[in-house]
Amino acid sequence: MTIGLGLSQRETGILDSIPEPVVIVDNQRAVVAVNTAAGREIGVGYAGRALALSLRHPVALAAVDDVLSRGVSRSVEVTFRTPTQRTYAMLAAPLQSATGTASEGAVLVFHDVTSERRAQQMRADFVANASHELRSPLSAIVGFIETLRGPAKDDAAARARFLDVMAQEAARMTKLVEDLLSLSAIEADKHVAPQGKVEVARLLQRVTEALQGRAEARSVRMSVELRDAVPDVAGDADQLAQVFRNLIENAINYGRPDTDVRVTARAVDRVGETTRSGVAITVEDEGEGIAPDHIPRLTERFYRVDPGRSRKLGGTGLGLAIVKHILNRHRGRLSIASDVGRGSRFTVTLPAA
Ligand SMILES: Nc1ncnc2c1ncn2[C@@H]1O[C@H](COP(=O)(O)OP(=O)(O)OP(=O)(O)O)[C@@H](O)[C@H]1O
Ligand SMILES: [Mg+2]
């Protein structure tokens, strides 16, 4: 309910209908009226008190003073830290008197910009991360070019070695650019439901065949098992292949040499909280596992438990972010379970076609 000094019931009702916090102060900066949203969201709930008692924010108070003394509108950003951190754009405008001459006070309207600010921050972090990831292989390549032009000019053995490293670094940059493009392509049509029907056995066979060389290089044995009759899933075959390529590649990379990577598929009655039936596909490794506090963050872009190790394996830290985005588009789920020291289990559930 609005609390206001000398407001009519109708005025009170109008203020309360405004979904954003509204505070009215007089020209002594005392609160004259507040609506329900102001009490609930920004903790300014009492009329008759000095504004500074409930809005302890110097920048906001200075802006209100400016409005009161100069009769101009001002807009500033105010961050409240409790109960959770939220940021508001506060617009303060002079309150015109009934005769329209002098200002009687100010009207403050608070617009919640928390999610906009968060999205801006995420974009900025993403650009900073991507630039950093591109810059390190690039500096390595530039360094080797200099060495090849100077000290190693006439050293055939060094030349061959440096060219190898340069090729590796260039391959890393290529993979990063491809992963970034792939992420933005998936995001661009995230609201377009995928067309098509995918046969699970064929899908898993195609992916494991492509990764056979990689598995052999690390002495990892891969197996695919279909428990009972598994229905086809609804989806885009190439994108789903990308999901399982990423998961199985991780299992091979982060598994231990001379162990097994097991892929199993089974029918399930429901996918997530939905009532749709589907298929659960599990990729299980016998690697060193993942500590519980890392698990919720694995699907963040560029998040890696051990960045040095991931880079050495040619990883960019985008694999699981791509998996998550593809699964969102497919209304699928990813769940991760791990026993430190024993291995990890990544389970994907997808709705049946
Ligand atoms: N099966 C696994 N066992 C242990 N750790 C894993 C496993 N899968 C993923 N991780 C951890 O999660 C991190 C993120 O995985 P993700 O696939 O997103 O990136 P990446 O493998 O480092 O690089 P990319 O997949 O882009 O080549 C990895 O760096 C690794 O630390
Ligand atoms: Mg990966």
Coordinates of C-alpha atoms and ligand atoms in Angstrom, one line a residue:
M1 CA 0.0 0.0 0.0
T2 CA 1.1 3.5 -0.7
I3 CA 2.1 5.6 2.2
G4 CA 1.6 9.2 1.5
L5 CA 1.0 12.4 3.5
G6 CA -2.1 14.2 2.2
L7 CA -2.7 12.0 -0.8
S8 CA -6.2 11.1 -1.8
Q9 CA -7.3 7.5 -2.0
R10 CA -7.3 7.8 -5.8
E11 CA -3.8 9.2 -5.9
T12 CA -2.6 6.4 -3.7
G13 CA -4.2 3.9 -6.0
I14 CA -2.6 5.4 -9.0
L15 CA 0.9 5.3 -7.4
D16 CA 0.4 1.7 -6.4
S17 CA -0.5 0.7 -9.9
I18 CA 2.9 1.7 -11.1
P19 CA 5.0 -1.5 -11.0
E20 CA 8.3 0.3 -10.5
P21 CA 9.4 1.9 -7.2
V22 CA 8.2 5.6 -7.0
V23 CA 9.2 8.0 -4.2
I24 CA 8.0 11.6 -3.9
V25 CA 10.0 14.0 -1.7
D26 CA 9.4 17.6 -0.8
N27 CA 11.9 20.4 -1.2
Q28 CA 13.4 19.6 2.2
R29 CA 14.2 16.1 0.8
A30 CA 11.7 14.5 3.2
V31 CA 9.6 11.6 1.8
V32 CA 6.1 12.7 1.0
A33 CA 4.8 9.4 -0.6
V34 CA 6.1 6.0 -1.6
N35 CA 4.3 3.2 -3.5
T36 CA 4.2 -0.5 -2.7
A37 CA 7.1 -1.3 -5.1
A38 CA 9.4 1.2 -3.4
G39 CA 8.9 -0.5 0.0
R40 CA 9.3 -3.9 -1.4
E41 CA 12.2 -3.4 -3.8
I42 CA 14.4 -0.6 -2.5
G43 CA 13.4 -0.5 1.1
V44 CA 12.0 3.1 1.1
G45 CA 8.8 2.4 2.9
Y46 CA 8.0 5.4 5.1
A47 CA 6.6 8.8 4.4
G48 CA 7.4 11.7 6.7
R49 CA 11.1 10.8 7.2
A50 CA 14.2 12.2 5.6
L51 CA 15.0 10.4 2.4
A52 CA 18.6 10.0 3.5
L53 CA 17.5 7.7 6.3
S54 CA 16.3 5.0 4.0
L55 CA 18.3 5.7 0.8
R56 CA 21.9 5.7 1.9
H57 CA 23.4 6.4 -1.4
P58 CA 25.4 9.7 -1.7
V59 CA 25.3 9.9 -5.5
A60 CA 21.5 9.4 -5.6
L61 CA 21.0 12.0 -2.8
A62 CA 23.3 14.5 -4.6
A63 CA 21.2 14.0 -7.7
V64 CA 18.0 14.7 -5.8
D65 CA 19.5 17.9 -4.3
D66 CA 20.4 19.0 -7.8
V67 CA 16.8 18.5 -9.0
L68 CA 15.5 20.4 -6.0
S69 CA 17.9 23.4 -6.3
R70 CA 18.0 23.7 -10.1
G71 CA 14.7 22.4 -11.2
V72 CA 16.3 20.0 -13.8
S73 CA 15.9 16.3 -14.2
R74 CA 18.7 13.9 -13.4
S75 CA 19.4 10.2 -13.9
V76 CA 21.9 8.2 -12.0
E77 CA 22.5 4.5 -11.4
V78 CA 22.0 3.1 -7.8
T79 CA 23.2 -0.3 -6.7
F80 CA 21.6 -1.9 -3.7
R81 CA 23.6 -4.7 -2.2
T82 CA 21.0 -6.4 0.1
P83 CA 19.2 -8.7 0.1
T84 CA 20.7 -9.5 -3.4
Q85 CA 22.7 -7.1 -5.5
R86 CA 20.4 -5.1 -7.8
T87 CA 21.1 -2.0 -9.9
Y88 CA 18.5 0.6 -10.7
A89 CA 18.5 3.6 -13.0
M90 CA 17.0 6.4 -10.8
L91 CA 15.3 9.1 -12.7
A92 CA 14.6 12.2 -10.6
A93 CA 12.4 14.9 -12.0
P94 CA 11.1 18.2 -10.4
L95 CA 7.6 18.1 -9.1
Q96 CA 5.7 21.0 -10.5
S97 CA 3.4 22.9 -8.1
A98 CA -0.3 23.2 -8.9
T99 CA 0.3 26.7 -10.2
G100 CA 3.1 25.5 -12.4
T101 CA 5.7 27.9 -11.1
A102 CA 8.2 26.8 -8.4
S103 CA 9.2 23.2 -7.9
E104 CA 7.6 21.6 -4.8
G105 CA 9.8 18.7 -4.6
A106 CA 10.9 15.8 -6.7
V107 CA 9.5 12.5 -8.1
L108 CA 12.0 9.6 -8.1
V109 CA 11.3 6.6 -10.4
F110 CA 13.5 3.5 -10.1
H111 CA 13.9 1.2 -13.2
D112 CA 15.6 -2.1 -12.6
V113 CA 18.6 -2.5 -15.0
T114 CA 20.2 -5.5 -13.2
S115 CA 19.8 -8.0 -16.1
E116 CA 20.9 -5.5 -18.7
R117 CA 24.1 -4.7 -16.7
R118 CA 24.7 -8.4 -16.2
A119 CA 24.4 -9.1 -19.9
Q120 CA 26.7 -6.2 -20.7
Q121 CA 29.3 -7.6 -18.2
M122 CA 29.0 -11.0 -19.8
R123 CA 29.6 -9.6 -23.2
A124 CA 32.6 -7.7 -22.1
D125 CA 34.1 -10.7 -20.3
F126 CA 33.4 -12.8 -23.4
V127 CA 35.2 -10.4 -25.7
A128 CA 38.1 -10.1 -23.2
N129 CA 38.4 -13.9 -22.9
A130 CA 38.2 -14.5 -26.7
S131 CA 40.8 -11.8 -27.4
H132 CA 43.1 -13.3 -24.8
E133 CA 42.7 -16.8 -26.2
L134 CA 43.5 -15.6 -29.7
R135 CA 46.4 -13.4 -28.6
S136 CA 48.5 -16.2 -27.0
P137 CA 48.9 -18.4 -30.1
L138 CA 49.3 -15.3 -32.2
S139 CA 52.2 -14.0 -30.1
A140 CA 53.8 -17.4 -30.3
I141 CA 53.5 -17.3 -34.1
V142 CA 54.9 -13.8 -34.4
G143 CA 57.8 -14.8 -32.1
F144 CA 58.7 -17.7 -34.2
I145 CA 58.6 -15.7 -37.4
E146 CA 61.1 -13.3 -35.9
T147 CA 63.4 -16.2 -34.8
L148 CA 63.1 -17.7 -38.3
R149 CA 64.0 -14.4 -39.9
G150 CA 66.9 -13.8 -37.5
P151 CA 68.9 -16.3 -35.4
A152 CA 67.4 -19.5 -37.0
K153 CA 67.7 -18.3 -40.6
D154 CA 70.3 -20.9 -41.6
D155 CA 69.4 -23.7 -39.2
A156 CA 67.3 -26.3 -41.1
A157 CA 66.5 -28.4 -38.0
A158 CA 65.3 -25.5 -35.9
R159 CA 63.3 -24.3 -38.9
A160 CA 61.4 -27.6 -39.2
R161 CA 60.7 -27.6 -35.4
F162 CA 59.5 -24.0 -35.3
L163 CA 57.3 -24.5 -38.3
D164 CA 55.7 -27.5 -36.5
V165 CA 54.9 -25.3 -33.5
M166 CA 53.6 -22.6 -35.7
A167 CA 51.3 -25.0 -37.5
Q168 CA 50.0 -26.2 -34.1
E169 CA 49.3 -22.7 -32.9
A170 CA 47.6 -21.8 -36.1
A171 CA 45.4 -24.9 -35.8
R172 CA 44.5 -23.7 -32.3
M173 CA 43.4 -20.3 -33.6
T174 CA 41.4 -22.0 -36.4
K175 CA 39.6 -24.2 -33.9
L176 CA 38.8 -21.2 -31.6
V177 CA 37.4 -19.2 -34.5
E178 CA 35.4 -22.2 -35.7
D179 CA 34.0 -22.7 -32.1
L180 CA 33.1 -19.1 -31.8
L181 CA 31.3 -19.1 -35.1
S182 CA 29.6 -22.3 -34.2
L183 CA 28.4 -20.8 -30.9
S184 CA 27.0 -17.7 -32.6
A185 CA 25.3 -19.7 -35.3
I186 CA 23.6 -21.9 -32.6
E187 CA 22.6 -18.8 -30.7
A188 CA 21.2 -17.2 -33.8
D189 CA 18.6 -19.9 -34.3
K190 CA 18.0 -20.9 -30.7
H191 CA 14.3 -20.2 -31.0
V192 CA 14.0 -22.3 -34.2
A193 CA 13.0 -25.8 -33.2
P194 CA 15.3 -28.3 -35.0
Q195 CA 13.7 -30.3 -37.8
G196 CA 14.5 -33.9 -38.5
K197 CA 14.8 -37.3 -36.9
V198 CA 18.0 -38.9 -35.8
E199 CA 18.7 -42.5 -35.3
V200 CA 20.8 -42.8 -32.1
A201 CA 22.8 -45.9 -33.0
R202 CA 23.9 -44.3 -36.3
L203 CA 24.7 -41.0 -34.7
L204 CA 26.9 -42.6 -32.0
Q205 CA 28.6 -44.8 -34.5
R206 CA 29.4 -41.9 -36.8
V207 CA 30.9 -39.9 -33.9
T208 CA 33.0 -42.8 -32.4
E209 CA 34.4 -43.7 -35.8
A210 CA 35.6 -40.2 -36.3
L211 CA 37.3 -40.2 -32.9
Q212 CA 38.9 -43.7 -33.2
G213 CA 42.3 -42.3 -34.1
R214 CA 42.3 -39.9 -31.2
A215 CA 41.3 -42.7 -28.8
E216 CA 44.0 -45.0 -30.1
A217 CA 46.6 -42.3 -29.7
R218 CA 45.7 -42.1 -26.0
S219 CA 45.3 -45.9 -25.7
V220 CA 41.6 -45.4 -24.7
R221 CA 39.1 -48.1 -25.6
M222 CA 35.6 -46.8 -26.7
S223 CA 32.5 -48.8 -26.6
V224 CA 28.9 -48.1 -27.6
E225 CA 26.0 -50.0 -26.1
L226 CA 22.3 -49.6 -26.7
R227 CA 20.2 -50.9 -23.9
D228 CA 16.7 -52.0 -25.1
A229 CA 15.1 -50.5 -28.2
V230 CA 15.9 -46.8 -28.3
P231 CA 13.6 -44.5 -30.2
D232 CA 14.8 -41.9 -32.7
V233 CA 15.3 -38.5 -31.3
A234 CA 14.0 -35.2 -32.7
G235 CA 16.9 -33.0 -33.9
D236 CA 19.5 -31.8 -36.2
A237 CA 22.0 -34.6 -36.9
D238 CA 25.0 -32.4 -37.3
Q239 CA 24.4 -30.5 -34.1
L240 CA 23.8 -33.7 -32.1
A241 CA 27.0 -35.2 -33.6
Q242 CA 28.8 -32.1 -32.3
V243 CA 27.3 -32.7 -28.8
F244 CA 28.6 -36.3 -28.6
R245 CA 31.9 -35.5 -30.3
N246 CA 32.6 -32.9 -27.6
L247 CA 31.6 -35.2 -24.8
I248 CA 33.4 -38.3 -26.1
E249 CA 36.5 -36.2 -27.0
N250 CA 36.5 -34.9 -23.4
A251 CA 36.2 -38.4 -22.0
I252 CA 39.2 -39.5 -24.2
N253 CA 41.2 -36.4 -23.3
Y254 CA 40.6 -36.3 -19.6
G255 CA 40.4 -40.0 -19.2
R256 CA 43.5 -42.0 -18.3
P257 CA 45.5 -44.0 -20.9
D258 CA 44.6 -47.6 -21.0
T259 CA 41.1 -47.2 -19.7
D260 CA 37.6 -47.4 -21.1
V261 CA 35.2 -44.8 -22.4
R262 CA 31.7 -46.2 -22.3
V263 CA 28.8 -44.7 -24.3
T264 CA 25.4 -46.2 -23.4
A265 CA 21.9 -45.2 -24.6
R266 CA 18.6 -46.2 -23.1
A267 CA 15.0 -45.2 -23.4
V268 CA 13.5 -43.0 -20.7
D269 CA 9.9 -42.2 -19.7
R270 CA 10.5 -38.5 -19.3
V271 CA 13.0 -35.8 -20.3
G272 CA 13.7 -33.4 -17.5
E273 CA 10.5 -32.1 -15.9
T274 CA 8.5 -32.6 -19.1
T275 CA 6.1 -35.5 -19.8
R276 CA 7.8 -36.4 -23.0
S277 CA 9.6 -39.7 -23.4
G278 CA 13.1 -39.8 -24.8
V279 CA 16.5 -41.2 -24.8
A280 CA 19.3 -40.9 -22.2
I281 CA 22.8 -41.2 -23.5
T282 CA 25.7 -41.5 -21.0
V283 CA 29.4 -40.9 -21.7
E284 CA 31.5 -42.4 -18.9
D285 CA 35.2 -42.2 -18.4
E286 CA 37.7 -43.5 -15.9
G287 CA 39.7 -40.3 -15.6
E288 CA 40.5 -38.3 -12.6
G289 CA 37.1 -36.8 -12.2
I290 CA 35.9 -33.3 -11.5
A291 CA 35.7 -31.7 -8.0
P292 CA 32.0 -30.8 -7.1
D293 CA 32.6 -27.0 -7.0
H294 CA 33.7 -27.0 -10.7
I295 CA 30.7 -28.9 -12.0
P296 CA 28.1 -26.2 -12.2
R297 CA 30.5 -23.9 -14.1
L298 CA 31.8 -26.3 -16.7
T299 CA 29.3 -25.1 -19.4
E300 CA 30.4 -21.5 -19.0
R301 CA 32.3 -20.2 -22.0
F302 CA 36.1 -20.6 -21.6
Y303 CA 35.7 -22.3 -18.2
R304 CA 38.4 -24.9 -17.6
V305 CA 39.4 -26.8 -14.5
D306 CA 43.0 -26.8 -15.6
P307 CA 43.6 -24.2 -18.4
G308 CA 47.2 -25.2 -19.0
R309 CA 46.3 -28.9 -19.5
S310 CA 43.2 -28.1 -21.7
R311 CA 45.4 -25.8 -23.9
K312 CA 48.0 -28.4 -24.3
L313 CA 45.4 -30.8 -25.6
G314 CA 44.3 -28.1 -28.1
G315 CA 41.2 -27.2 -26.1
T316 CA 39.5 -23.8 -26.2
G317 CA 37.1 -24.3 -23.2
L318 CA 34.1 -23.8 -25.5
G319 CA 33.1 -27.4 -26.0
L320 CA 30.6 -27.8 -23.2
A321 CA 29.2 -24.3 -23.8
I322 CA 28.4 -25.4 -27.3
V323 CA 26.9 -28.6 -25.9
K324 CA 24.7 -26.7 -23.6
H325 CA 23.4 -24.3 -26.3
I326 CA 22.7 -27.2 -28.7
L327 CA 20.8 -29.1 -26.0
N328 CA 18.8 -26.0 -25.1
R329 CA 17.7 -25.7 -28.7
H330 CA 16.7 -29.4 -28.7
R331 CA 14.9 -29.1 -25.3
G332 CA 17.4 -31.6 -24.0
R333 CA 19.2 -31.8 -20.7
L334 CA 22.8 -32.3 -19.6
S335 CA 23.7 -33.7 -16.2
I336 CA 27.2 -34.2 -14.9
A337 CA 28.2 -36.6 -12.1
S338 CA 31.8 -37.3 -11.1
D339 CA 33.8 -39.2 -8.5
V340 CA 37.1 -37.5 -7.9
G341 CA 39.9 -40.0 -8.7
R342 CA 37.5 -42.5 -10.4
G343 CA 35.9 -40.8 -13.4
S344 CA 33.0 -38.8 -14.7
R345 CA 29.6 -39.4 -16.2
F346 CA 28.0 -36.9 -18.6
T347 CA 24.3 -37.8 -19.4
V348 CA 22.3 -36.2 -22.2
T349 CA 18.6 -36.7 -22.4
L350 CA 16.8 -35.8 -25.6
P351 CA 13.0 -36.0 -26.4
A352 CA 12.0 -38.8 -28.8
A353 CA 11.0 -37.8 -32.3
Ligands
LIG1 N1 35.3 -36.0 -18.9 C1 35.9 -35.1 -18.2 N2 36.7 -35.4 -17.1 C2 37.4 -34.4 -16.4 N3 37.3 -33.1 -16.7 C3 36.5 -32.7 -17.7 C4 35.8 -33.7 -18.5 N4 35.1 -33.0 -19.5 C5 35.3 -31.7 -19.3 N5 36.2 -31.5 -18.2 C6 36.7 -30.2 -17.7 O1 35.8 -29.2 -18.2 C7 36.5 -28.2 -18.9 C8 35.6 -27.6 -20.0 O2 35.4 -28.6 -21.0 P1 35.1 -28.1 -22.5 O3 34.8 -29.3 -23.3 O4 34.1 -27.0 -22.4 O5 36.5 -27.4 -22.9 P2 37.9 -28.1 -23.3 O6 37.8 -29.5 -23.4 O7 38.9 -27.5 -22.4 O8 38.1 -27.4 -24.7 P3 37.3 -27.7 -26.1 O9 36.3 -28.7 -25.8 O10 36.8 -26.4 -26.5 O11 38.3 -28.2 -27.0 C9 37.8 -28.9 -19.4 O12 38.8 -28.0 -19.6 C10 38.1 -29.9 -18.3 O13 38.8 -29.2 -17.2
MG2 MG 36.1 -30.3 -24.7

